[in-house]
């Protein structure tokens, strides 16, 4: 029987690439996203010779989380990729509360819930590997990405804490902390990032970013920050005043005035 990998947010971008690497390494897959594109992703992954199960569910809702859990509960999960997340853009006061609430539910709530459920099973078994997609944004205050960056700071911190708790368990946790990456997050309808200057600037290659995360997880590393610019920002976060970091972030995130 093939070992099992579970990937959330697998319809495109980093999540799809992580799923592809797992298939190429011989893992069976359960992939999840809230859009019909997950079916097309499954078709492509299946053509690589993988066994692919699809759960189309909105993980920003308790019902969506339960749908995925029903598909994987009681199964030995060898790799778990907590990748699903969303961004918003715009100033905090211009965002609708329903959108903020949904971001928090997806980026923080579902990730924590699934980490608890999957991690508990892995801890009991004494083996398993987990990769969580955090962000370099978790290191800096994020004007015009305030809630998104705060949610990623939470994930970055959570994973490093759990690494210490589970250090003798046989379970490894790795935090992938990319910078701006060429994915649909910048053009997805409703996230208001289309007018941010960063959208038009060169970004890190999605395959390269995902490969760095996958390899770090398989090596049992604590975290990885792909890309030279992101590595510099991570270093600066420890020495540069928060007000300066906020201004740097603002230059890339503040929507252009029409």
mmCIF file of C-alpha atoms in Angstrom:
data_model
loop_
_atom_site.group_PDB
_atom_site.id
_atom_site.type_symbol
_atom_site.label_atom_id
_atom_site.label_comp_id
_atom_site.label_asym_id
_atom_site.label_seq_id
_atom_site.Cartn_x
_atom_site.Cartn_y
_atom_site.Cartn_z
ATOM 1 C CA UNK A 1 0.000 0.000 0.000
ATOM 2 C CA UNK A 2 1.279 3.448 -0.933
ATOM 3 C CA UNK A 3 2.080 5.946 1.764
ATOM 4 C CA UNK A 4 -0.387 8.826 2.026
ATOM 5 C CA UNK A 5 0.106 12.570 1.548
ATOM 6 C CA UNK A 6 -2.641 15.130 2.252
ATOM 7 C CA UNK A 7 -2.432 18.570 0.637
ATOM 8 C CA UNK A 8 -4.765 21.508 1.269
ATOM 9 C CA UNK A 9 -5.013 24.370 -1.201
ATOM 10 C CA UNK A 10 -3.821 21.997 -3.913
ATOM 11 C CA UNK A 11 -5.720 23.306 -6.942
ATOM 12 C CA UNK A 12 -2.856 25.566 -8.075
ATOM 13 C CA UNK A 13 0.302 27.342 -7.005
ATOM 14 C CA UNK A 14 2.476 26.059 -4.179
ATOM 15 C CA UNK A 15 -0.084 23.464 -3.113
ATOM 16 C CA UNK A 16 -0.298 21.882 -6.547
ATOM 17 C CA UNK A 17 3.486 21.728 -6.841
ATOM 18 C CA UNK A 18 3.782 20.094 -3.409
ATOM 19 C CA UNK A 19 1.197 17.516 -4.450
ATOM 20 C CA UNK A 20 3.093 16.862 -7.678
ATOM 21 C CA UNK A 21 6.353 16.257 -5.819
ATOM 22 C CA UNK A 22 4.596 13.805 -3.493
ATOM 23 C CA UNK A 23 3.114 11.876 -6.438
ATOM 24 C CA UNK A 24 6.499 11.735 -8.123
ATOM 25 C CA UNK A 25 7.884 10.259 -4.894
ATOM 26 C CA UNK A 26 5.244 7.522 -4.970
ATOM 27 C CA UNK A 27 2.712 8.831 -2.428
ATOM 28 C CA UNK A 28 -1.031 8.409 -2.762
ATOM 29 C CA UNK A 29 -2.836 11.735 -2.439
ATOM 30 C CA UNK A 30 -5.828 13.340 -0.817
ATOM 31 C CA UNK A 31 -6.077 16.882 -2.134
ATOM 32 C CA UNK A 32 -8.471 19.613 -1.072
ATOM 33 C CA UNK A 33 -9.574 23.046 -2.280
ATOM 34 C CA UNK A 34 -12.797 25.032 -2.422
ATOM 35 C CA UNK A 35 -12.934 25.424 -6.208
ATOM 36 C CA UNK A 36 -13.680 23.233 -9.218
ATOM 37 C CA UNK A 37 -10.066 23.592 -10.383
ATOM 38 C CA UNK A 38 -9.206 20.900 -7.836
ATOM 39 C CA UNK A 39 -10.744 18.349 -10.196
ATOM 40 C CA UNK A 40 -8.480 19.455 -13.059
ATOM 41 C CA UNK A 41 -5.499 19.335 -10.702
ATOM 42 C CA UNK A 42 -6.444 15.778 -9.782
ATOM 43 C CA UNK A 43 -6.592 14.788 -13.456
ATOM 44 C CA UNK A 44 -3.102 16.134 -14.087
ATOM 45 C CA UNK A 45 -1.709 14.477 -10.975
ATOM 46 C CA UNK A 46 -3.375 11.200 -11.911
ATOM 47 C CA UNK A 47 -1.634 11.243 -15.284
ATOM 48 C CA UNK A 48 1.662 11.182 -13.390
ATOM 49 C CA UNK A 49 0.689 7.761 -12.065
ATOM 50 C CA UNK A 50 -0.665 8.841 -8.736
ATOM 51 C CA UNK A 51 -3.693 7.660 -6.802
ATOM 52 C CA UNK A 52 -5.618 10.867 -6.146
ATOM 53 C CA UNK A 53 -8.692 11.451 -3.993
ATOM 54 C CA UNK A 54 -10.414 14.828 -4.172
ATOM 55 C CA UNK A 55 -12.245 16.716 -1.448
ATOM 56 C CA UNK A 56 -13.829 19.915 -2.728
ATOM 57 C CA UNK A 57 -14.605 21.804 0.456
ATOM 58 C CA UNK A 58 -14.457 25.305 1.883
ATOM 59 C CA UNK A 59 -11.968 24.995 4.730
ATOM 60 C CA UNK A 60 -12.958 28.439 6.010
ATOM 61 C CA UNK A 61 -16.063 26.738 7.428
ATOM 62 C CA UNK A 62 -16.364 24.047 10.134
ATOM 63 C CA UNK A 63 -18.352 21.943 7.663
ATOM 64 C CA UNK A 64 -15.525 22.102 5.145
ATOM 65 C CA UNK A 65 -12.929 21.074 7.705
ATOM 66 C CA UNK A 66 -15.147 18.183 8.790
ATOM 67 C CA UNK A 67 -15.557 17.064 5.151
ATOM 68 C CA UNK A 68 -11.802 16.768 4.730
ATOM 69 C CA UNK A 69 -11.418 15.116 8.113
ATOM 70 C CA UNK A 70 -14.024 12.479 7.243
ATOM 71 C CA UNK A 71 -11.906 11.542 4.225
ATOM 72 C CA UNK A 72 -8.677 11.089 6.192
ATOM 73 C CA UNK A 73 -9.674 10.227 9.769
ATOM 74 C CA UNK A 74 -8.244 6.933 10.931
ATOM 75 C CA UNK A 75 -5.781 6.659 8.030
ATOM 76 C CA UNK A 76 -2.018 6.724 8.460
ATOM 77 C CA UNK A 77 -1.014 10.114 7.051
ATOM 78 C CA UNK A 78 2.686 10.195 6.267
ATOM 79 C CA UNK A 79 2.897 13.725 4.857
ATOM 80 C CA UNK A 80 0.561 16.597 5.675
ATOM 81 C CA UNK A 81 0.826 19.889 3.791
ATOM 82 C CA UNK A 82 -1.167 22.671 5.472
ATOM 83 C CA UNK A 83 -1.105 25.070 2.557
ATOM 84 C CA UNK A 84 -4.610 26.539 2.190
ATOM 85 C CA UNK A 85 -4.816 30.254 2.864
ATOM 86 C CA UNK A 86 -5.922 33.578 1.446
ATOM 87 C CA UNK A 87 -4.978 37.250 1.354
ATOM 88 C CA UNK A 88 -7.036 40.415 1.080
ATOM 89 C CA UNK A 89 -5.147 43.612 0.323
ATOM 90 C CA UNK A 90 -6.680 47.056 0.912
ATOM 91 C CA UNK A 91 -6.554 49.134 4.071
ATOM 92 C CA UNK A 92 -7.960 47.467 7.174
ATOM 93 C CA UNK A 93 -10.796 49.993 7.489
ATOM 94 C CA UNK A 94 -11.828 49.458 3.845
ATOM 95 C CA UNK A 95 -12.135 45.686 4.160
ATOM 96 C CA UNK A 96 -15.482 44.067 4.834
ATOM 97 C CA UNK A 97 -15.655 42.269 8.161
ATOM 98 C CA UNK A 98 -16.990 39.106 6.513
ATOM 99 C CA UNK A 99 -13.786 38.962 4.428
ATOM 100 C CA UNK A 100 -11.551 39.510 7.459
ATOM 101 C CA UNK A 101 -13.451 36.879 9.413
ATOM 102 C CA UNK A 102 -13.101 34.404 6.548
ATOM 103 C CA UNK A 103 -9.359 35.019 6.284
ATOM 104 C CA UNK A 104 -8.889 34.375 10.001
ATOM 105 C CA UNK A 105 -11.062 31.250 9.826
ATOM 106 C CA UNK A 106 -9.050 29.860 6.914
ATOM 107 C CA UNK A 107 -5.487 30.918 7.679
ATOM 108 C CA UNK A 108 -5.658 30.378 11.433
ATOM 109 C CA UNK A 109 -8.733 28.381 12.397
ATOM 110 C CA UNK A 110 -8.659 25.536 9.899
ATOM 111 C CA UNK A 111 -4.872 25.241 9.955
ATOM 112 C CA UNK A 112 -4.840 24.930 13.742
ATOM 113 C CA UNK A 113 -7.768 22.495 13.737
ATOM 114 C CA UNK A 114 -6.232 20.188 11.159
ATOM 115 C CA UNK A 115 -2.781 20.402 12.748
ATOM 116 C CA UNK A 116 -4.325 19.318 16.038
ATOM 117 C CA UNK A 117 -6.224 16.407 14.493
ATOM 118 C CA UNK A 118 -3.495 15.186 12.157
ATOM 119 C CA UNK A 119 -0.700 15.936 14.627
ATOM 120 C CA UNK A 120 -2.427 13.992 17.370
ATOM 121 C CA UNK A 121 -2.616 10.913 15.155
ATOM 122 C CA UNK A 122 0.996 11.256 14.049
ATOM 123 C CA UNK A 123 2.189 11.811 17.608
ATOM 124 C CA UNK A 124 0.396 8.686 18.792
ATOM 125 C CA UNK A 125 1.919 6.688 15.933
ATOM 126 C CA UNK A 126 5.356 8.200 16.465
ATOM 127 C CA UNK A 127 5.975 9.247 12.861
ATOM 128 C CA UNK A 128 4.926 11.710 10.192
ATOM 129 C CA UNK A 129 6.037 14.899 8.476
ATOM 130 C CA UNK A 130 4.150 18.215 8.385
ATOM 131 C CA UNK A 131 4.804 21.268 6.228
ATOM 132 C CA UNK A 132 2.919 24.491 6.959
ATOM 133 C CA UNK A 133 2.958 27.327 4.434
ATOM 134 C CA UNK A 134 3.641 30.430 6.494
ATOM 135 C CA UNK A 135 5.103 33.586 4.972
ATOM 136 C CA UNK A 136 7.939 36.035 5.194
ATOM 137 C CA UNK A 137 5.085 38.423 5.975
ATOM 138 C CA UNK A 138 4.955 36.845 9.409
ATOM 139 C CA UNK A 139 8.226 38.621 10.231
ATOM 140 C CA UNK A 140 7.043 42.146 9.475
ATOM 141 C CA UNK A 141 4.115 44.470 10.153
ATOM 142 C CA UNK A 142 2.036 44.544 6.983
ATOM 143 C CA UNK A 143 0.230 47.790 6.167
ATOM 144 C CA UNK A 144 -2.501 46.989 3.616
ATOM 145 C CA UNK A 145 -1.929 43.295 4.429
ATOM 146 C CA UNK A 146 -2.361 43.721 8.178
ATOM 147 C CA UNK A 147 -4.571 40.744 9.009
ATOM 148 C CA UNK A 148 -2.834 38.472 6.484
ATOM 149 C CA UNK A 149 0.627 39.193 7.885
ATOM 150 C CA UNK A 150 -0.684 38.793 11.433
ATOM 151 C CA UNK A 151 -2.178 35.414 10.532
ATOM 152 C CA UNK A 152 1.147 34.270 9.108
ATOM 153 C CA UNK A 153 2.992 35.491 12.222
ATOM 154 C CA UNK A 154 0.642 33.254 14.206
ATOM 155 C CA UNK A 155 1.426 30.244 12.006
ATOM 156 C CA UNK A 156 5.185 30.848 12.071
ATOM 157 C CA UNK A 157 5.097 31.056 15.876
ATOM 158 C CA UNK A 158 2.793 28.067 16.290
ATOM 159 C CA UNK A 159 4.988 25.766 14.235
ATOM 160 C CA UNK A 160 8.183 26.700 16.053
ATOM 161 C CA UNK A 161 6.437 26.087 19.386
ATOM 162 C CA UNK A 162 5.117 22.686 18.307
ATOM 163 C CA UNK A 163 8.547 21.729 17.029
ATOM 164 C CA UNK A 164 9.814 22.033 20.574
ATOM 165 C CA UNK A 165 6.836 20.190 22.082
ATOM 166 C CA UNK A 166 7.173 17.286 19.643
ATOM 167 C CA UNK A 167 10.949 17.162 19.380
ATOM 168 C CA UNK A 168 11.130 13.625 20.815
ATOM 169 C CA UNK A 169 7.976 12.299 19.153
ATOM 170 C CA UNK A 170 9.195 11.177 15.740
ATOM 171 C CA UNK A 171 7.002 13.827 14.090
ATOM 172 C CA UNK A 172 8.719 16.625 12.174
ATOM 173 C CA UNK A 173 7.228 20.074 11.494
ATOM 174 C CA UNK A 174 8.622 22.462 8.920
ATOM 175 C CA UNK A 175 7.535 26.022 8.236
ATOM 176 C CA UNK A 176 7.803 27.263 4.641
ATOM 177 C CA UNK A 177 8.090 31.055 4.701
ATOM 178 C CA UNK A 178 8.112 32.378 1.134
ATOM 179 C CA UNK A 179 8.122 35.943 -0.044
ATOM 180 C CA UNK A 180 6.030 37.140 -3.006
ATOM 181 C CA UNK A 181 5.606 34.105 -5.264
ATOM 182 C CA UNK A 182 4.138 33.797 -8.755
ATOM 183 C CA UNK A 183 0.748 32.345 -7.821
ATOM 184 C CA UNK A 184 -2.931 33.247 -8.287
ATOM 185 C CA UNK A 185 -3.051 34.905 -4.862
ATOM 186 C CA UNK A 186 -2.302 38.262 -6.520
ATOM 187 C CA UNK A 187 -5.039 38.000 -9.155
ATOM 188 C CA UNK A 188 -7.759 36.002 -7.418
ATOM 189 C CA UNK A 189 -11.114 37.774 -7.551
ATOM 190 C CA UNK A 190 -12.083 39.522 -4.329
ATOM 191 C CA UNK A 191 -8.644 39.842 -2.737
ATOM 192 C CA UNK A 192 -8.014 43.462 -3.883
ATOM 193 C CA UNK A 193 -4.332 42.863 -4.570
ATOM 194 C CA UNK A 194 -4.546 43.722 -8.257
ATOM 195 C CA UNK A 195 -3.764 47.390 -7.569
ATOM 196 C CA UNK A 196 -0.828 46.762 -5.235
ATOM 197 C CA UNK A 197 2.599 47.634 -6.726
ATOM 198 C CA UNK A 198 3.979 44.217 -5.732
ATOM 199 C CA UNK A 199 1.563 42.574 -8.181
ATOM 200 C CA UNK A 200 3.501 44.002 -11.137
ATOM 201 C CA UNK A 201 6.966 43.244 -9.777
ATOM 202 C CA UNK A 202 8.996 40.063 -10.404
ATOM 203 C CA UNK A 203 8.247 37.284 -7.941
ATOM 204 C CA UNK A 204 9.810 34.001 -6.923
ATOM 205 C CA UNK A 205 9.128 30.982 -9.114
ATOM 206 C CA UNK A 206 6.395 28.814 -7.613
ATOM 207 C CA UNK A 207 8.092 25.499 -8.429
ATOM 208 C CA UNK A 208 11.359 26.626 -6.868
ATOM 209 C CA UNK A 209 9.581 27.811 -3.714
ATOM 210 C CA UNK A 210 7.570 24.615 -3.369
ATOM 211 C CA UNK A 211 10.651 22.449 -3.972
ATOM 212 C CA UNK A 212 12.532 24.284 -1.223
ATOM 213 C CA UNK A 213 9.669 23.596 1.185
ATOM 214 C CA UNK A 214 9.275 19.967 0.161
ATOM 215 C CA UNK A 215 12.982 19.206 0.447
ATOM 216 C CA UNK A 216 13.218 20.961 3.822
ATOM 217 C CA UNK A 217 10.287 18.920 5.131
ATOM 218 C CA UNK A 218 11.760 15.637 3.910
ATOM 219 C CA UNK A 219 15.072 16.574 5.570
ATOM 220 C CA UNK A 220 13.286 17.348 8.843
ATOM 221 C CA UNK A 221 14.374 20.983 8.843
ATOM 222 C CA UNK A 222 12.600 23.484 11.112
ATOM 223 C CA UNK A 223 11.993 26.144 8.504
ATOM 224 C CA UNK A 224 12.995 27.483 5.114
ATOM 225 C CA UNK A 225 12.893 30.962 3.570
ATOM 226 C CA UNK A 226 13.300 30.613 -0.215
ATOM 227 C CA UNK A 227 14.698 33.471 -2.284
ATOM 228 C CA UNK A 228 17.528 35.912 -1.642
ATOM 229 C CA UNK A 229 15.335 38.975 -1.056
ATOM 230 C CA UNK A 230 13.173 37.089 1.432
ATOM 231 C CA UNK A 231 16.244 35.869 3.303
ATOM 232 C CA UNK A 232 17.456 39.473 3.587
ATOM 233 C CA UNK A 233 14.053 40.594 4.910
ATOM 234 C CA UNK A 234 14.076 37.799 7.489
ATOM 235 C CA UNK A 235 17.497 38.939 8.693
ATOM 236 C CA UNK A 236 16.441 42.595 8.773
ATOM 237 C CA UNK A 237 13.382 41.759 10.859
ATOM 238 C CA UNK A 238 15.635 41.070 13.822
ATOM 239 C CA UNK A 239 17.546 44.361 13.692
ATOM 240 C CA UNK A 240 15.516 47.012 11.836
ATOM 241 C CA UNK A 241 12.813 48.940 13.744
ATOM 242 C CA UNK A 242 9.278 47.743 13.154
ATOM 243 C CA UNK A 243 8.272 51.193 11.876
ATOM 244 C CA UNK A 244 10.872 50.957 9.104
ATOM 245 C CA UNK A 245 9.797 47.433 8.161
ATOM 246 C CA UNK A 246 6.208 48.635 7.991
ATOM 247 C CA UNK A 247 7.202 51.423 5.593
ATOM 248 C CA UNK A 248 9.076 48.959 3.363
ATOM 249 C CA UNK A 249 6.034 46.709 3.255
ATOM 250 C CA UNK A 250 3.730 49.635 2.550
ATOM 251 C CA UNK A 251 5.668 50.552 -0.595
ATOM 252 C CA UNK A 252 4.758 47.224 -2.139
ATOM 253 C CA UNK A 253 1.257 46.774 -0.728
ATOM 254 C CA UNK A 254 -0.467 50.158 -0.774
ATOM 255 C CA UNK A 255 -2.926 50.232 -3.688
ATOM 256 C CA UNK A 256 -2.144 52.687 -6.433
ATOM 257 C CA UNK A 257 -4.449 55.667 -6.423
ATOM 258 C CA UNK A 258 -6.532 55.898 -9.553
#
